[in-house]
């Protein structure tokens, strides 16, 4: 999704803006641009394509002198990716420049009004109405003009704004799209996300909804939409600068896969105290936990897949009925949220538009909302009633791996806590589960160490056209994730099927040599899934089985097998997903795909 940066200070702004934008590349984009005030006027450079096109165009920023500027990476929504639709956007006299992340929903109405007053539009974007509207309202007081615009536009926006008539100030505005301000000795910065500012500062202010920041070289001031000054506290970012970069690995995805043991341990360990699970952030008394009648899990993509796993785990361990839905469906289906329903929203970024809308809807309907989120201070984290953070650190590769693994752990902890309080597991069982949990990081390490075997296998399937993932129960949930990982980064068509459902239609797609990945980790379902393996093999499929160590019986039924270390039936997903991630990764490399930034995808989907 779009990325915003801004700088005001003593140094030349353009190279800083380009560097900041490079840290936001992971968000997905199709064009980029910067605007810098040179002491007399605002100069702009923008280009469709990768950031390096813009860097070449500006000689790494050298052609744009000045110490105040804004920059943007655009992920097209309104208007195709093109130079002209790229941000920043100018008013007609080029005295105001704007970068925007989000969507102005009533832009057509505003555009008509402005056109009737003689304003000329040059792009197809919704953003351009903002700059002309600012021009319309600007009578020498930028703050007043900005608040008037905020009252007029509907939708979501994070804005970085320059006024040529106010050359010592950078303006930042936010509603429903992320924006932060970083204060440093060598100037102040704004950005859509923390990695873009880490090089300069660790002191960050999270701009809240309908707030404005006025930033000068030495000073930061914050205002609400009524132009009243407000006080804000900065947050110290503890992340390692290294953690936000590639650190020796060929790709962010590979690095992040290898960070999974740490992501899991970091999410787990703070919640284990004296052999017990303690989740203070839950903010729920034992009475409240006992009063939960139903859990509604809502999320998108891979986060939704962790929700599907969580359904099996929460129902199995805590005996609470669980419903799971994708956020874009949930929010428009007029759902029934009866009293006693706990809503869980899962999100790595904490900014996914549909998940955020689902959260707001659930709150309006009176449900308590618990968020499982990775990005601290994100919109979902701030708006939920309580937050269970996954401590996976910044995830840069578009395809999630370590955040997914951390989300699973958060769900296991939750399920065990609920089970303990509601008395659905005994003390001894709880102890065993906690021991299994503690082993997961080293078991993941073991599986990652086995990557060469998976790489060799993947090399054989680089040219595959269709791949099917099958499994039952929790294995079905793993299949969903395995299939998504493969298709999103390798562009191979793939589908996940509940193994028992295959024969109701999809099996007609199986032909000689079709690769079927069978997940077989649920002991009580071994025989059932083996029957399904036999069915596809009879139709010519080549079957790769992922199963538990010791289940050597599988070798008779399948063509190739990968074993995962022993754990209990609820936690197998945390292990089985590792070979599936590696498999997708190596296929993607073999096909020469852009692993970290797959085509058409964005890391943070802040539009619906
Ligand atoms: C797939 C992937 C996406 C996200 C989805 C939700 O690898 O990363 O499917 O899981 O877009 O994003 P978050 O978790 O940020 O809400």
Coordinates of C-alpha atoms and ligand atoms in Angstrom, one line a residue:
X1 CA 0.0 0.0 0.0
X2 CA 1.2 3.6 -0.5
X3 CA 4.1 4.8 1.6
X4 CA 4.7 8.4 2.8
X5 CA 7.9 10.1 4.0
X6 CA 8.7 13.7 4.7
X7 CA 11.8 15.5 6.0
X8 CA 12.6 19.0 7.4
X9 CA 16.1 19.8 8.7
X10 CA 19.6 21.0 7.8
X11 CA 20.5 18.2 5.4
X12 CA 19.5 17.9 1.7
X13 CA 16.0 16.4 1.8
X14 CA 15.8 14.4 -1.5
X15 CA 18.4 11.6 -0.6
X16 CA 16.7 11.2 2.8
X17 CA 13.3 10.9 1.2
X18 CA 14.6 8.3 -1.3
X19 CA 16.2 6.3 1.4
X20 CA 13.0 6.5 3.5
X21 CA 10.9 5.3 0.6
X22 CA 13.3 2.4 0.0
X23 CA 12.4 1.2 3.6
X24 CA 8.7 1.3 2.7
X25 CA 9.1 -0.7 -0.6
X26 CA 7.8 -3.8 1.3
X27 CA 4.4 -2.1 1.4
X28 CA 4.0 -2.7 -2.4
X29 CA 3.9 0.1 -4.9
X30 CA 3.9 0.8 -8.6
X31 CA 5.3 4.4 -8.8
X32 CA 7.1 6.9 -6.7
X33 CA 7.7 10.6 -6.4
X34 CA 9.3 13.4 -4.3
X35 CA 8.7 17.1 -3.9
X36 CA 11.3 19.4 -2.4
X37 CA 11.1 23.1 -1.6
X38 CA 14.3 24.8 -2.9
X39 CA 14.0 28.1 -1.0
X40 CA 11.9 29.7 -3.8
X41 CA 9.6 27.1 -5.2
X42 CA 8.6 23.5 -4.9
X43 CA 10.2 21.1 -7.4
X44 CA 8.9 17.7 -8.1
X45 CA 10.1 14.5 -9.7
X46 CA 8.0 11.3 -10.1
X47 CA 8.0 8.2 -12.1
X48 CA 6.1 5.0 -12.7
X49 CA 7.9 1.8 -11.8
X50 CA 10.5 0.9 -9.1
X51 CA 12.2 3.4 -6.9
X52 CA 15.4 3.0 -8.8
X53 CA 13.7 4.7 -11.8
X54 CA 13.1 7.8 -9.6
X55 CA 16.6 7.6 -8.2
X56 CA 18.1 7.6 -11.7
X57 CA 15.9 10.4 -12.8
X58 CA 17.0 12.6 -9.9
X59 CA 20.6 11.4 -9.8
X60 CA 20.0 10.0 -6.3
X61 CA 18.2 13.1 -5.3
X62 CA 21.1 15.5 -6.3
X63 CA 18.9 17.4 -8.9
X64 CA 16.5 18.4 -6.2
X65 CA 18.1 20.9 -3.7
X66 CA 16.4 21.9 -0.5
X67 CA 16.0 20.8 3.1
X68 CA 12.2 20.4 3.2
X69 CA 10.4 17.7 1.2
X70 CA 7.8 14.9 0.9
X71 CA 7.9 11.6 -0.9
X72 CA 5.6 8.8 -1.8
X73 CA 5.3 5.3 -3.1
X74 CA 1.9 4.7 -4.8
X75 CA -0.1 1.5 -5.0
X76 CA -2.7 2.4 -7.6
X77 CA -6.4 2.5 -6.6
X78 CA -7.9 5.4 -8.5
X79 CA -6.3 5.8 -11.9
X80 CA -3.8 3.4 -13.5
X81 CA -0.1 3.4 -12.4
X82 CA 1.5 6.2 -14.4
X83 CA 3.8 9.2 -14.0
X84 CA 0.9 11.6 -13.9
X85 CA -1.1 9.7 -11.4
X86 CA 2.0 9.3 -9.1
X87 CA 2.2 11.5 -6.1
X88 CA 3.0 14.2 -5.0
X89 CA 0.2 16.3 -6.6
X90 CA 0.3 20.0 -7.1
X91 CA -2.3 22.8 -7.2
X92 CA -2.3 24.8 -10.4
X93 CA 0.2 27.4 -9.2
X94 CA 2.5 24.7 -7.8
X95 CA 2.5 26.4 -4.4
X96 CA 1.0 23.4 -2.5
X97 CA 2.2 19.7 -2.9
X98 CA 0.5 16.7 -1.3
X99 CA 1.2 13.0 -0.8
X100 CA -1.7 10.8 0.2
X101 CA -2.3 7.2 1.5
X102 CA -5.9 6.1 1.6
X103 CA -9.0 6.8 -0.4
X104 CA -11.1 9.9 -0.6
X105 CA -14.6 8.4 -1.0
X106 CA -16.5 11.6 -1.9
X107 CA -13.9 12.8 -4.4
X108 CA -16.3 12.8 -7.4
X109 CA -18.6 15.2 -5.6
X110 CA -15.7 17.5 -4.5
X111 CA -14.1 17.3 -8.0
X112 CA -17.4 18.5 -9.6
X113 CA -17.7 21.4 -7.1
X114 CA -14.0 22.4 -7.8
X115 CA -14.3 22.1 -11.5
X116 CA -17.4 24.4 -11.4
X117 CA -15.2 26.9 -9.7
X118 CA -12.6 26.7 -12.5
X119 CA -10.1 24.2 -11.0
X120 CA -8.4 22.0 -13.6
X121 CA -7.5 18.4 -12.9
X122 CA -4.6 16.6 -14.5
X123 CA -4.7 13.1 -13.0
X124 CA -7.3 10.4 -12.4
X125 CA -6.6 10.2 -8.7
X126 CA -8.9 10.9 -5.8
X127 CA -5.9 12.6 -4.1
X128 CA -5.9 15.5 -6.5
X129 CA -9.1 16.9 -4.9
X130 CA -7.2 17.3 -1.7
X131 CA -4.6 19.6 -3.1
X132 CA -7.1 21.8 -5.0
X133 CA -9.4 21.9 -2.0
X134 CA -6.4 23.1 0.1
X135 CA -5.8 25.8 -2.5
X136 CA -9.5 26.7 -2.3
X137 CA -9.4 27.1 1.5
X138 CA -5.9 28.5 1.9
X139 CA -6.0 32.2 2.8
X140 CA -2.6 32.4 4.5
X141 CA -3.3 30.0 7.3
X142 CA -2.4 26.4 6.5
X143 CA -3.8 24.9 9.7
X144 CA -7.2 26.5 9.0
X145 CA -7.1 25.3 5.4
X146 CA -6.2 21.7 6.4
X147 CA -9.0 21.4 9.0
X148 CA -11.5 22.8 6.5
X149 CA -10.4 20.1 4.1
X150 CA -10.7 17.5 6.8
X151 CA -14.3 18.5 7.5
X152 CA -15.1 18.3 3.8
X153 CA -13.5 15.0 2.7
X154 CA -14.8 11.5 3.6
X155 CA -12.7 8.3 3.6
X156 CA -9.2 7.6 4.8
X157 CA -6.1 9.6 4.5
X158 CA -2.6 10.1 5.7
X159 CA -1.2 13.3 4.1
X160 CA 2.1 15.0 3.9
X161 CA 1.8 18.6 2.8
X162 CA 4.1 21.4 1.7
X163 CA 3.1 25.0 1.3
X164 CA 5.5 27.2 -0.6
X165 CA 4.3 30.2 1.4
X166 CA 5.2 28.4 4.7
X167 CA 8.7 27.2 3.8
X168 CA 9.8 26.3 7.3
X169 CA 7.0 23.8 8.0
X170 CA 6.0 20.3 7.1
X171 CA 2.4 19.3 7.6
X172 CA 1.2 15.8 8.4
X173 CA -2.5 14.7 8.8
X174 CA -4.1 11.4 9.5
X175 CA -7.4 9.7 9.4
X176 CA -7.6 5.9 9.2
X177 CA -4.3 5.5 7.4
X178 CA -1.0 5.1 9.4
X179 CA 1.4 8.0 9.9
X180 CA 4.2 8.7 12.4
X181 CA 6.5 11.6 13.2
X182 CA 10.1 11.0 14.2
X183 CA 12.1 13.6 16.1
X184 CA 15.8 13.6 15.6
X185 CA 18.7 16.0 16.2
X186 CA 19.4 16.2 12.5
X187 CA 15.9 17.2 11.5
X188 CA 12.4 15.7 11.8
X189 CA 10.8 13.1 9.7
X190 CA 7.3 11.7 8.9
X191 CA 6.6 8.2 7.6
X192 CA 3.9 5.6 7.1
X193 CA 5.9 3.1 9.1
X194 CA 8.8 2.7 11.6
X195 CA 11.5 1.2 9.3
X196 CA 11.6 4.4 7.3
X197 CA 12.7 6.5 10.4
X198 CA 14.8 4.1 12.3
X199 CA 18.0 5.3 10.7
X200 CA 17.4 8.8 12.1
X201 CA 15.5 8.3 15.4
X202 CA 13.9 6.0 17.8
X203 CA 11.6 8.6 19.3
X204 CA 8.3 8.4 17.5
X205 CA 4.9 10.0 17.8
X206 CA 1.9 8.0 16.5
X207 CA -0.5 10.5 14.9
X208 CA -4.0 9.6 15.9
X209 CA -7.2 9.9 13.8
X210 CA -8.1 13.4 12.8
X211 CA -4.9 14.9 14.2
X212 CA -2.5 17.3 12.5
X213 CA 1.2 17.6 13.1
X214 CA 3.1 20.8 12.2
X215 CA 6.7 20.1 12.0
X216 CA 9.6 22.5 11.8
X217 CA 13.3 21.9 12.1
X218 CA 13.4 22.2 15.9
X219 CA 9.8 21.8 16.9
X220 CA 6.7 19.5 16.7
X221 CA 3.2 20.7 17.4
X222 CA 0.0 18.6 17.3
X223 CA -3.5 19.9 16.7
X224 CA -7.0 18.4 16.6
X225 CA -9.5 19.1 13.8
X226 CA -10.8 22.1 15.7
X227 CA -7.3 23.7 15.5
X228 CA -6.7 23.2 19.2
X229 CA -3.2 22.3 20.2
X230 CA -2.9 18.8 21.9
X231 CA -0.1 17.2 23.8
X232 CA 1.3 13.8 22.7
X233 CA 3.8 11.5 24.2
X234 CA 6.6 9.9 22.1
X235 CA 7.1 6.2 22.1
X236 CA 10.6 4.7 22.2
X237 CA 11.0 2.1 19.4
X238 CA 13.1 -0.8 20.6
X239 CA 13.5 -2.5 17.3
X240 CA 16.9 -3.3 16.0
X241 CA 17.9 -1.3 12.9
X242 CA 19.3 -4.6 11.6
X243 CA 15.9 -6.3 12.2
X244 CA 14.3 -4.0 9.6
X245 CA 16.9 -4.9 7.0
X246 CA 17.9 -8.1 5.2
X247 CA 20.8 -9.1 7.4
X248 CA 22.8 -11.4 5.1
X249 CA 19.9 -13.4 3.7
X250 CA 19.2 -13.4 0.0
X251 CA 15.6 -12.4 0.6
X252 CA 13.5 -10.9 3.4
X253 CA 11.2 -14.0 3.2
X254 CA 14.2 -16.3 3.8
X255 CA 15.4 -14.2 6.7
X256 CA 11.9 -14.0 8.2
X257 CA 11.4 -17.7 7.9
X258 CA 14.6 -18.2 9.9
X259 CA 13.4 -15.7 12.5
X260 CA 10.4 -17.9 13.3
X261 CA 12.0 -19.7 16.2
X262 CA 12.6 -16.2 17.8
X263 CA 9.2 -14.8 16.8
X264 CA 7.6 -17.8 18.4
X265 CA 9.8 -17.7 21.6
X266 CA 9.3 -13.9 21.9
X267 CA 5.5 -14.3 21.7
X268 CA 5.5 -17.3 24.0
X269 CA 8.0 -16.6 26.8
X270 CA 6.6 -13.4 28.3
X271 CA 3.3 -15.2 28.8
X272 CA 4.8 -18.2 30.6
X273 CA 5.3 -17.5 34.3
X274 CA 6.1 -20.2 36.9
X275 CA 4.7 -22.9 34.7
X276 CA 1.5 -21.0 34.1
X277 CA 0.0 -19.1 31.2
X278 CA -0.4 -15.4 32.2
X279 CA -1.9 -13.1 29.7
X280 CA -2.3 -9.8 31.5
X281 CA -3.1 -7.9 28.3
X282 CA -6.3 -9.9 27.9
X283 CA -8.0 -7.6 30.4
X284 CA -10.6 -10.3 31.2
X285 CA -11.5 -11.6 34.6
X286 CA -12.2 -15.3 35.2
X287 CA -15.9 -14.5 35.3
X288 CA -15.7 -12.8 31.9
X289 CA -13.8 -15.8 30.4
X290 CA -16.4 -18.1 31.8
X291 CA -19.2 -16.0 30.3
X292 CA -17.9 -16.3 26.7
X293 CA -20.5 -18.2 24.8
X294 CA -19.0 -17.9 21.4
X295 CA -15.9 -16.7 19.6
X296 CA -16.1 -14.9 16.3
X297 CA -12.7 -14.7 14.5
X298 CA -12.4 -12.2 11.7
X299 CA -9.3 -11.6 9.5
X300 CA -7.9 -11.6 5.9
X301 CA -5.6 -13.9 4.0
X302 CA -3.0 -15.8 6.0
X303 CA -4.3 -14.2 9.2
X304 CA -7.6 -15.8 8.4
X305 CA -5.8 -19.1 8.0
X306 CA -4.5 -18.8 11.5
X307 CA -8.1 -18.2 12.5
X308 CA -9.2 -21.4 10.8
X309 CA -6.5 -23.3 12.8
X310 CA -7.6 -21.4 16.0
X311 CA -11.2 -22.7 15.5
X312 CA -10.0 -26.3 15.9
X313 CA -7.7 -25.4 18.8
X314 CA -10.1 -23.3 20.8
X315 CA -13.0 -25.7 20.2
X316 CA -10.9 -28.7 21.0
X317 CA -9.2 -27.3 24.1
X318 CA -11.6 -24.8 25.6
X319 CA -14.8 -26.2 24.2
X320 CA -16.1 -22.8 23.1
X321 CA -17.9 -22.7 19.7
X322 CA -15.9 -20.7 17.2
X323 CA -16.9 -19.2 13.9
X324 CA -14.3 -17.8 11.5
X325 CA -14.9 -15.4 8.6
X326 CA -12.9 -13.3 6.2
X327 CA -13.3 -9.7 7.1
X328 CA -14.5 -8.5 3.7
X329 CA -17.5 -10.9 4.0
X330 CA -18.2 -10.5 7.6
X331 CA -18.5 -6.7 7.4
X332 CA -21.2 -6.8 4.7
X333 CA -23.2 -9.9 5.7
X334 CA -25.2 -8.4 8.6
X335 CA -23.7 -10.9 11.1
X336 CA -25.4 -11.9 14.3
X337 CA -23.3 -11.1 17.4
X338 CA -25.2 -12.3 20.4
X339 CA -24.4 -11.3 23.9
X340 CA -21.4 -13.3 25.2
X341 CA -19.7 -13.3 21.8
X342 CA -16.0 -12.4 21.9
X343 CA -14.7 -11.1 18.6
X344 CA -11.1 -11.7 17.7
X345 CA -9.5 -9.7 14.9
X346 CA -6.2 -11.0 13.7
X347 CA -3.8 -8.8 11.7
X348 CA 0.0 -8.5 11.2
X349 CA -0.1 -4.9 10.0
X350 CA -3.0 -3.8 12.2
X351 CA -4.0 -1.6 9.3
X352 CA -5.9 -4.0 7.0
X353 CA -9.0 -1.9 5.9
X354 CA -11.5 -4.8 6.0
X355 CA -10.3 -6.1 9.4
X356 CA -10.4 -2.6 10.8
X357 CA -14.0 -2.1 9.5
X358 CA -15.0 -5.4 11.0
X359 CA -13.5 -4.4 14.4
X360 CA -15.5 -1.2 14.4
X361 CA -18.7 -2.9 13.4
X362 CA -18.3 -5.5 16.1
X363 CA -17.7 -2.8 18.7
X364 CA -20.7 -0.9 17.5
X365 CA -22.8 -4.1 17.9
X366 CA -21.6 -4.3 21.5
X367 CA -19.1 -7.1 21.4
X368 CA -15.8 -7.1 23.2
X369 CA -13.0 -7.1 20.6
X370 CA -9.6 -8.7 21.2
X371 CA -7.0 -8.0 18.6
X372 CA -4.0 -10.2 17.8
X373 CA -1.7 -7.8 16.1
X374 CA 2.0 -7.5 15.3
X375 CA 2.5 -3.8 14.7
X376 CA 2.5 -1.8 17.9
X377 CA 0.4 1.3 17.8
X378 CA -1.4 0.3 14.6
X379 CA -5.1 1.3 14.1
X380 CA -6.4 -2.2 15.0
X381 CA -4.3 -2.4 18.1
X382 CA -5.4 1.0 19.3
X383 CA -9.1 0.6 18.6
X384 CA -9.6 -2.9 20.1
X385 CA -10.7 -3.4 23.7
X386 CA -7.6 -5.4 24.3
X387 CA -4.5 -6.5 22.3
X388 CA -2.5 -9.6 22.4
X389 CA 0.7 -8.6 20.5
X390 CA 2.6 -11.1 18.5
X391 CA 6.2 -10.2 19.0
X392 CA 7.5 -11.2 15.5
X393 CA 9.2 -7.8 14.8
X394 CA 8.9 -6.0 11.5
X395 CA 7.9 -8.2 8.6
X396 CA 9.0 -6.9 5.3
X397 CA 8.4 -9.7 2.7
X398 CA 4.9 -9.4 1.3
X399 CA 4.2 -13.0 2.0
X400 CA 3.9 -13.5 5.7
X401 CA 5.8 -16.2 7.5
X402 CA 7.0 -15.2 11.0
X403 CA 3.9 -13.2 11.8
X404 CA 1.8 -16.1 10.8
X405 CA 3.8 -18.4 13.1
X406 CA 3.5 -15.9 16.0
X407 CA -0.2 -15.6 15.5
X408 CA -0.6 -19.4 15.9
X409 CA 1.2 -19.2 19.2
X410 CA -1.0 -16.4 20.4
X411 CA -4.0 -18.6 19.7
X412 CA -2.6 -21.6 21.5
X413 CA -1.9 -19.4 24.5
X414 CA -5.4 -18.1 24.4
X415 CA -7.0 -21.5 24.0
X416 CA -5.0 -22.9 26.9
X417 CA -5.8 -19.9 29.2
X418 CA -9.5 -20.3 28.4
X419 CA -9.3 -24.0 28.9
X420 CA -7.6 -23.6 32.2
X421 CA -10.1 -21.1 33.5
X422 CA -13.1 -23.1 32.2
X423 CA -11.7 -26.3 33.5
X424 CA -11.7 -28.2 30.2
X425 CA -8.1 -29.4 30.6
X426 CA -6.6 -30.9 33.7
X427 CA -3.5 -29.4 35.5
X428 CA -1.4 -32.3 34.1
X429 CA -2.6 -31.9 30.6
X430 CA -1.9 -28.1 30.8
X431 CA 1.6 -28.9 31.9
X432 CA 2.2 -31.2 29.0
X433 CA 0.8 -28.6 26.5
X434 CA 3.1 -26.0 28.0
X435 CA 6.1 -28.3 27.6
X436 CA 5.0 -28.9 23.9
X437 CA 4.8 -25.1 23.4
X438 CA 8.3 -24.6 24.7
X439 CA 9.7 -27.1 22.3
X440 CA 8.2 -25.5 19.2
X441 CA 11.1 -22.9 18.6
X442 CA 13.8 -25.7 18.5
X443 CA 11.5 -27.9 16.4
X444 CA 11.1 -25.2 13.9
X445 CA 14.9 -24.7 13.9
X446 CA 15.3 -28.4 13.1
X447 CA 12.9 -28.2 10.2
X448 CA 14.6 -25.1 8.8
X449 CA 17.9 -27.0 9.0
X450 CA 16.4 -29.5 6.6
X451 CA 15.8 -27.0 3.9
X452 CA 18.1 -28.6 1.3
X453 CA 15.9 -31.7 1.0
X454 CA 13.0 -29.4 0.3
X455 CA 14.9 -27.3 -2.1
X456 CA 15.9 -30.4 -4.1
X457 CA 12.2 -31.5 -4.2
X458 CA 11.1 -28.0 -5.2
X459 CA 13.5 -27.9 -8.1
X460 CA 11.6 -30.8 -9.6
X461 CA 8.3 -28.9 -9.6
X462 CA 9.4 -25.5 -10.8
X463 CA 7.4 -25.9 -14.0
X464 CA 4.3 -27.3 -12.3
X465 CA 1.0 -25.9 -13.6
X466 CA -1.4 -26.9 -10.8
X467 CA -0.8 -28.0 -7.3
X468 CA -3.4 -29.3 -4.8
X469 CA -3.0 -29.2 -1.0
X470 CA -5.3 -31.6 0.9
X471 CA -5.8 -32.3 4.6
X472 CA -8.5 -32.9 7.2
X473 CA -9.2 -30.9 10.4
X474 CA -6.2 -28.8 11.3
X475 CA -4.4 -30.3 8.3
X476 CA -7.0 -28.5 6.1
X477 CA -6.1 -25.2 7.8
X478 CA -2.4 -25.9 7.0
X479 CA -3.4 -26.7 3.4
X480 CA -5.0 -23.3 3.0
X481 CA -1.8 -21.6 4.0
X482 CA 0.5 -23.9 2.0
X483 CA -1.6 -23.2 -1.1
X484 CA -1.7 -19.4 -0.6
X485 CA 2.0 -19.3 0.0
X486 CA 2.7 -21.1 -3.2
X487 CA 0.4 -19.2 -5.5
X488 CA 1.2 -15.7 -4.2
X489 CA 5.0 -16.0 -4.6
X490 CA 5.4 -18.5 -7.5
X491 CA 2.2 -17.7 -9.6
X492 CA 1.5 -21.4 -9.9
X493 CA -2.2 -22.2 -9.7
X494 CA -2.9 -24.0 -6.6
X495 CA -5.9 -25.0 -4.4
X496 CA -6.5 -26.2 -0.9
X497 CA -9.2 -28.8 -0.3
X498 CA -10.6 -30.5 2.7
X499 CA -9.4 -34.0 1.7
X500 CA -12.8 -35.6 2.1
X501 CA -14.4 -32.9 -0.2
X502 CA -12.1 -33.6 -3.2
X503 CA -14.2 -36.3 -4.7
X504 CA -17.2 -33.9 -4.9
X505 CA -15.8 -32.2 -8.0
X506 CA -12.1 -31.2 -7.8
X507 CA -10.7 -34.6 -8.3
X508 CA -11.6 -34.3 -12.0
X509 CA -8.7 -31.9 -12.3
X510 CA -6.1 -34.6 -11.2
X511 CA -4.2 -36.0 -14.1
X512 CA -0.9 -37.8 -14.8
X513 CA 1.8 -36.1 -12.8
X514 CA -0.3 -33.5 -10.9
X515 CA 1.4 -32.7 -7.7
X516 CA -0.8 -33.2 -4.6
X517 CA 0.6 -32.2 -1.2
X518 CA -1.1 -34.2 1.5
X519 CA -1.0 -33.0 5.1
X520 CA -1.3 -36.0 7.4
X521 CA -0.5 -34.9 11.0
X522 CA -3.8 -35.7 12.8
X523 CA -3.3 -39.3 14.0
X524 CA -7.1 -40.1 14.3
X525 CA -7.5 -39.0 10.7
X526 CA -4.5 -40.9 9.2
X527 CA -6.5 -43.6 7.6
X528 CA -9.1 -41.3 6.2
X529 CA -6.5 -39.1 4.5
X530 CA -4.6 -42.1 3.3
X531 CA -7.7 -43.2 1.5
X532 CA -7.9 -39.8 -0.2
X533 CA -4.2 -40.1 -1.2
X534 CA -4.9 -43.4 -2.8
X535 CA -7.8 -41.9 -4.7
X536 CA -5.6 -39.2 -6.3
X537 CA -2.7 -41.5 -6.9
X538 CA -5.1 -43.8 -8.8
X539 CA -5.7 -40.8 -11.1
X540 CA -2.0 -40.3 -11.7
X541 CA -1.1 -37.8 -9.0
X542 CA 2.4 -37.5 -7.5
X543 CA 1.9 -37.2 -3.8
X544 CA 4.2 -35.4 -1.4
X545 CA 3.1 -36.2 2.2
X546 CA 3.9 -34.1 5.2
X547 CA 3.4 -36.2 8.3
X548 CA 4.5 -36.8 11.9
X549 CA 7.9 -38.5 12.6
X550 CA 7.3 -42.2 13.0
X551 CA 4.3 -42.5 10.6
X552 CA 6.4 -44.5 8.1
X553 CA 3.3 -46.2 6.9
X554 CA 2.8 -43.2 4.8
X555 CA 5.7 -44.2 2.5
X556 CA 3.6 -47.0 1.1
X557 CA 0.8 -44.6 0.0
X558 CA 2.7 -41.6 -1.1
X559 CA 5.7 -40.9 -3.4
X560 CA 7.7 -38.6 -1.2
X561 CA 7.5 -37.8 2.5
X562 CA 8.6 -35.1 4.8
X563 CA 8.4 -35.7 8.6
X564 CA 7.8 -33.1 11.3
X565 CA 8.9 -33.6 14.9
X566 CA 6.4 -35.0 17.4
X567 CA 4.0 -32.5 19.1
X568 CA 0.4 -32.8 20.3
X569 CA -2.4 -32.7 17.7
X570 CA -3.2 -29.0 18.2
X571 CA 0.2 -27.6 17.5
X572 CA 1.2 -29.5 14.3
X573 CA 0.4 -26.5 12.1
X574 CA 3.4 -24.6 13.6
X575 CA 5.7 -27.3 12.3
X576 CA 4.0 -28.5 9.1
X577 CA 3.9 -25.0 7.8
X578 CA 7.7 -24.7 7.7
X579 CA 8.4 -27.2 4.8
X580 CA 5.4 -25.6 3.0
X581 CA 6.9 -22.1 3.3
X582 CA 10.3 -23.4 2.2
X583 CA 8.8 -25.3 -0.7
X584 CA 7.0 -22.2 -2.0
X585 CA 10.1 -20.1 -1.5
X586 CA 12.4 -22.4 -3.5
X587 CA 9.8 -22.8 -6.3
X588 CA 9.5 -19.0 -6.5
X589 CA 13.3 -18.6 -6.7
X590 CA 13.5 -21.4 -9.4
X591 CA 11.0 -19.5 -11.5
X592 CA 12.8 -16.2 -11.1
X593 CA 9.9 -14.5 -9.4
X594 CA 10.3 -11.4 -7.2
X595 CA 9.9 -13.4 -3.9
X596 CA 9.7 -10.5 -1.5
X597 CA 7.5 -8.3 -3.7
X598 CA 5.2 -10.6 -5.7
X599 CA 3.3 -8.9 -8.5
X600 CA 0.0 -7.2 -7.8
X601 CA 0.3 -7.6 -4.0
X602 CA 0.7 -5.2 -1.2
X603 CA 2.0 -5.9 2.3
X604 CA -0.5 -3.7 4.1
X605 CA -3.9 -3.7 2.4
X606 CA -5.3 -0.4 3.7
X607 CA -8.1 -0.1 1.1
X608 CA -11.0 -2.5 0.9
Ligands
LIG1 C1 -0.2 -13.6 2.7 C2 -0.4 -12.4 3.4 C3 -1.8 -11.8 3.4 C4 -2.1 -11.2 4.7 C5 -3.4 -10.4 4.7 C6 -3.8 -9.8 6.0 O1 1.1 -14.1 2.8 O2 0.5 -11.9 4.0 O3 -2.7 -12.7 3.0 O4 -2.2 -12.2 5.7 O5 -3.4 -9.4 3.7 O6 -2.9 -8.9 6.4 P1 -2.7 -8.4 7.9 O7 -2.3 -9.6 8.7 O8 -1.7 -7.3 7.9 O9 -4.1 -7.9 8.3

